[in-house]
Short mmCIF file of C-alpha atoms in Angstrom, two decimals:
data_model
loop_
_atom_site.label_atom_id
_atom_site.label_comp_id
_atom_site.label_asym_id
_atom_site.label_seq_id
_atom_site.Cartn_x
_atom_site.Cartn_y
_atom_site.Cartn_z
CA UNK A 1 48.16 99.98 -19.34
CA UNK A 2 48.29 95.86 -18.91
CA UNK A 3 45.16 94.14 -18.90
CA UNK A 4 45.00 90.83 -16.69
CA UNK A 5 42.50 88.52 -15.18
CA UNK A 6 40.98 90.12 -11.86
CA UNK A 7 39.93 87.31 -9.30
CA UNK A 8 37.02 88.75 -6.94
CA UNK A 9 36.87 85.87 -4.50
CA UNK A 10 34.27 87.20 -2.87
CA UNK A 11 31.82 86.71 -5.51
CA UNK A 12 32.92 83.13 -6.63
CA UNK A 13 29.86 81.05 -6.65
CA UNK A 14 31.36 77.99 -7.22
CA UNK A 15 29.11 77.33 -10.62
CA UNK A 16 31.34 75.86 -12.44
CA UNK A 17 30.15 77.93 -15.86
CA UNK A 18 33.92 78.79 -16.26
CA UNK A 19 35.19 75.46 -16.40
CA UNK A 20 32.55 74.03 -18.77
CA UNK A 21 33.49 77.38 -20.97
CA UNK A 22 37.30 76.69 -20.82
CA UNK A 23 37.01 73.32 -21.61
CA UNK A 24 34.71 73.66 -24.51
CA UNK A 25 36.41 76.46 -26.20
CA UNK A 26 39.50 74.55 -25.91
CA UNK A 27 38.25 70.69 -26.26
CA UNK A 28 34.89 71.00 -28.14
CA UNK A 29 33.71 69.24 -24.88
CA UNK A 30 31.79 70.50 -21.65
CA UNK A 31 34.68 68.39 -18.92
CA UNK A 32 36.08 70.42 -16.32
CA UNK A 33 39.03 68.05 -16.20
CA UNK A 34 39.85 69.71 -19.20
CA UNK A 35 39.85 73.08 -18.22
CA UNK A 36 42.68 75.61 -17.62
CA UNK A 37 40.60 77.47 -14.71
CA UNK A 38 39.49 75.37 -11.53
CA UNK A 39 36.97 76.72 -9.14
CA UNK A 40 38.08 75.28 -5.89
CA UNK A 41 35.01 74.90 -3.83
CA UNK A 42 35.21 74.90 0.36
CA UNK A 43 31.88 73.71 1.59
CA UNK A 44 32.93 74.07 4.89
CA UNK A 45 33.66 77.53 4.52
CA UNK A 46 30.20 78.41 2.07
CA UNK A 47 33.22 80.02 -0.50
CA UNK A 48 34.18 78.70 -4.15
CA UNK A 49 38.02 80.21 -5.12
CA UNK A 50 38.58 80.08 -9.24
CA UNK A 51 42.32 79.08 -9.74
CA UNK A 52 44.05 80.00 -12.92
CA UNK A 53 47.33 80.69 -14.45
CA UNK A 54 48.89 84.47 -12.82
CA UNK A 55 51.39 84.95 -16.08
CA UNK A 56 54.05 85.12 -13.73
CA UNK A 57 56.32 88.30 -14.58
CA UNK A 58 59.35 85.12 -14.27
CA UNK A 59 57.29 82.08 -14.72
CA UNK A 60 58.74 78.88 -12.75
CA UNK A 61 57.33 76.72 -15.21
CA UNK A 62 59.52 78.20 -18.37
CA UNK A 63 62.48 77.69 -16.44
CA UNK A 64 61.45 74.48 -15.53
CA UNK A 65 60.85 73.10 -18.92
CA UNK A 66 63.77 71.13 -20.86
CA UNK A 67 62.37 71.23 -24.08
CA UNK A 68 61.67 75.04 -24.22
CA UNK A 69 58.32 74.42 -24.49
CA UNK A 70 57.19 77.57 -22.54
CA UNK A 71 57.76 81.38 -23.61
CA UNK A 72 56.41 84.47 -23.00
CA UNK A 73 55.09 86.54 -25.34
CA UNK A 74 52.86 89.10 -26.17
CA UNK A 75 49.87 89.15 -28.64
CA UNK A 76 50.52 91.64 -31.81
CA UNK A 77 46.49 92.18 -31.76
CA UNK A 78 45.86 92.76 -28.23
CA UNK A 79 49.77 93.26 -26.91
CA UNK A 80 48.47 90.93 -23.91
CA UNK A 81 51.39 89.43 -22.11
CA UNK A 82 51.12 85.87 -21.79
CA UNK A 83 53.03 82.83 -20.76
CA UNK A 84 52.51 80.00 -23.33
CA UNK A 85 53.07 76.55 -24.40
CA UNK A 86 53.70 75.47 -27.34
CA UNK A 87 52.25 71.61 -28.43
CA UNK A 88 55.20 71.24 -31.11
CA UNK A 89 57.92 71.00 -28.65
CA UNK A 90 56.39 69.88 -25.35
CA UNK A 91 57.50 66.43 -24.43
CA UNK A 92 54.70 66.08 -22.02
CA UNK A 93 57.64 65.45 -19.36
CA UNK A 94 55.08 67.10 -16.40
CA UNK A 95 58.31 69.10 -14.98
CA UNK A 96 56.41 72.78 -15.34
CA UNK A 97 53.61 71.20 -13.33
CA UNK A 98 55.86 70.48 -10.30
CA UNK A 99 57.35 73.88 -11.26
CA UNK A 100 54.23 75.45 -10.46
CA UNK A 101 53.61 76.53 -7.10
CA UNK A 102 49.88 77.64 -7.92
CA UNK A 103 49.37 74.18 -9.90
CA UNK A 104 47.54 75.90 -12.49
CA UNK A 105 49.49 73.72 -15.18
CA UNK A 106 47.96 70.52 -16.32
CA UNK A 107 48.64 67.70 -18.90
CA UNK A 108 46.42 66.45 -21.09
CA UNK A 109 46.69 64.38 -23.78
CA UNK A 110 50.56 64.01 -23.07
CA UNK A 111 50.59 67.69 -23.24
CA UNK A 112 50.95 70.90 -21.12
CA UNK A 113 48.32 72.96 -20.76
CA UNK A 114 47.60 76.56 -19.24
CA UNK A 115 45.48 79.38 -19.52
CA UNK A 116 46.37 81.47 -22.50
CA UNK A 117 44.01 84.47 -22.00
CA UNK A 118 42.14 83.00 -25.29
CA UNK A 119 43.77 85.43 -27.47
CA UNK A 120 43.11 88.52 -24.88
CA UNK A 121 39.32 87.84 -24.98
CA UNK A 122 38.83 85.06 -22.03
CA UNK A 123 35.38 83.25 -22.46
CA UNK A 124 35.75 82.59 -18.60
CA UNK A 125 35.14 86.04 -18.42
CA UNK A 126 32.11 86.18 -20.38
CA UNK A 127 30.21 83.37 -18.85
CA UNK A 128 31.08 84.56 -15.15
CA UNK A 129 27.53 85.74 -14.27
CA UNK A 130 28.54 86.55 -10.99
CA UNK A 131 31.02 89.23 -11.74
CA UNK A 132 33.93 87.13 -10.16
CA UNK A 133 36.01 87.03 -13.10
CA UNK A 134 37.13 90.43 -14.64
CA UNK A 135 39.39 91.17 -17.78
CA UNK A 136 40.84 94.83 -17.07
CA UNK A 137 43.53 97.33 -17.10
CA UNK A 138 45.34 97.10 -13.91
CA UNK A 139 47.85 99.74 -12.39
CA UNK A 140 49.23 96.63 -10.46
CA UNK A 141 51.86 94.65 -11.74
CA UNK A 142 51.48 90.51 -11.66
CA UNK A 143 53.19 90.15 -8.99
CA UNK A 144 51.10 92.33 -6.46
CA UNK A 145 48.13 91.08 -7.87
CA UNK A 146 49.27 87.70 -6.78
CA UNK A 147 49.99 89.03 -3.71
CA UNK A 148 46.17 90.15 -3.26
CA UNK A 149 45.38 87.23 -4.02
CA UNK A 150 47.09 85.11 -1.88
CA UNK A 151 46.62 87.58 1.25
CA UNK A 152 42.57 86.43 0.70
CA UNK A 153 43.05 83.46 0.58
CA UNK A 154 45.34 83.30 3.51
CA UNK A 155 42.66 85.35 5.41
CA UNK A 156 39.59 83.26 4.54
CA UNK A 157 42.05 80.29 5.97
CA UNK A 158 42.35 81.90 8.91
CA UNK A 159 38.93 82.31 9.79
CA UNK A 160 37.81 78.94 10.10
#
């Protein structure tokens, strides 16, 4: 069965610890600008929503990309499914950022950048005290669990 990230909203504190993680085990610095996962805090509404690549089943961004920068594939020690970038042939041309509608793609350094599921084994993951962030087998496909998703967030909208 696939493993993916699981997003509880619910118990999102808005910490940051997954951002400082990301961007560390990635940059070798503690900068949340540099991280692939954003925890989008709503004071307002006393709620904190992490925001992170969904490995779209058909990913807008690899269409979008003119230098072929972006595949899919699927790790031969953990056969996790994940949509990647590769740094040798990305022309830091931002055109998978527009592509994607979650926004979960970034440049930096002149190049793309998006979660990769750090090798099946996501340190945001392991530093989510909180229990927010979960790495599991899921009967659901991508695209339902973006679906979930997006129906919370879409109801926590509507209540203010």
């Amino acid at each position: 069965m696939p493993k993916s990230l699981v997003i509880d909203v619910g118990r999102c504190t808005g910490c940051g610890y997954c951002e400082l993680m990301c961007s560390f085990v990635h940059h070798g610095e503690f900068n949340p600008l540099k991280s692939r996962i954003h925890a989008s805090v709503f004071i307002e509404k006393s709620t904190a929503v992490p925001v992170v690549c969904y490995q779209c089943e058909d990913p807008w961004c690899l269409k979008a990309c003119p230098a072929g920068a972006i595949s899919i594939e699927n790790d031969p020690n953990t056969d996790i499914r994940v949509v990647k970038v590769n740094r040798e042939k990305c022309v830091g041309c931002k055109m998978c950022t527009l592509a994607c509608p979650f926004g979960c793609i970034v440049v930096s350094d002149g190049y793309a950048e998006k979660c990769d599921l750090c090798g099946g084994y996501p340190e945001c993951v392991r530093i989510c005290r909180a229990g927010a962030l979960k790495f599991e087998e899921t009967e659901q496909g991508i695209a339902a669990k973006r679906k979930s998703v997006a129906e919370r967030l879409l109801d926590s909208y509507q209540e203010g």
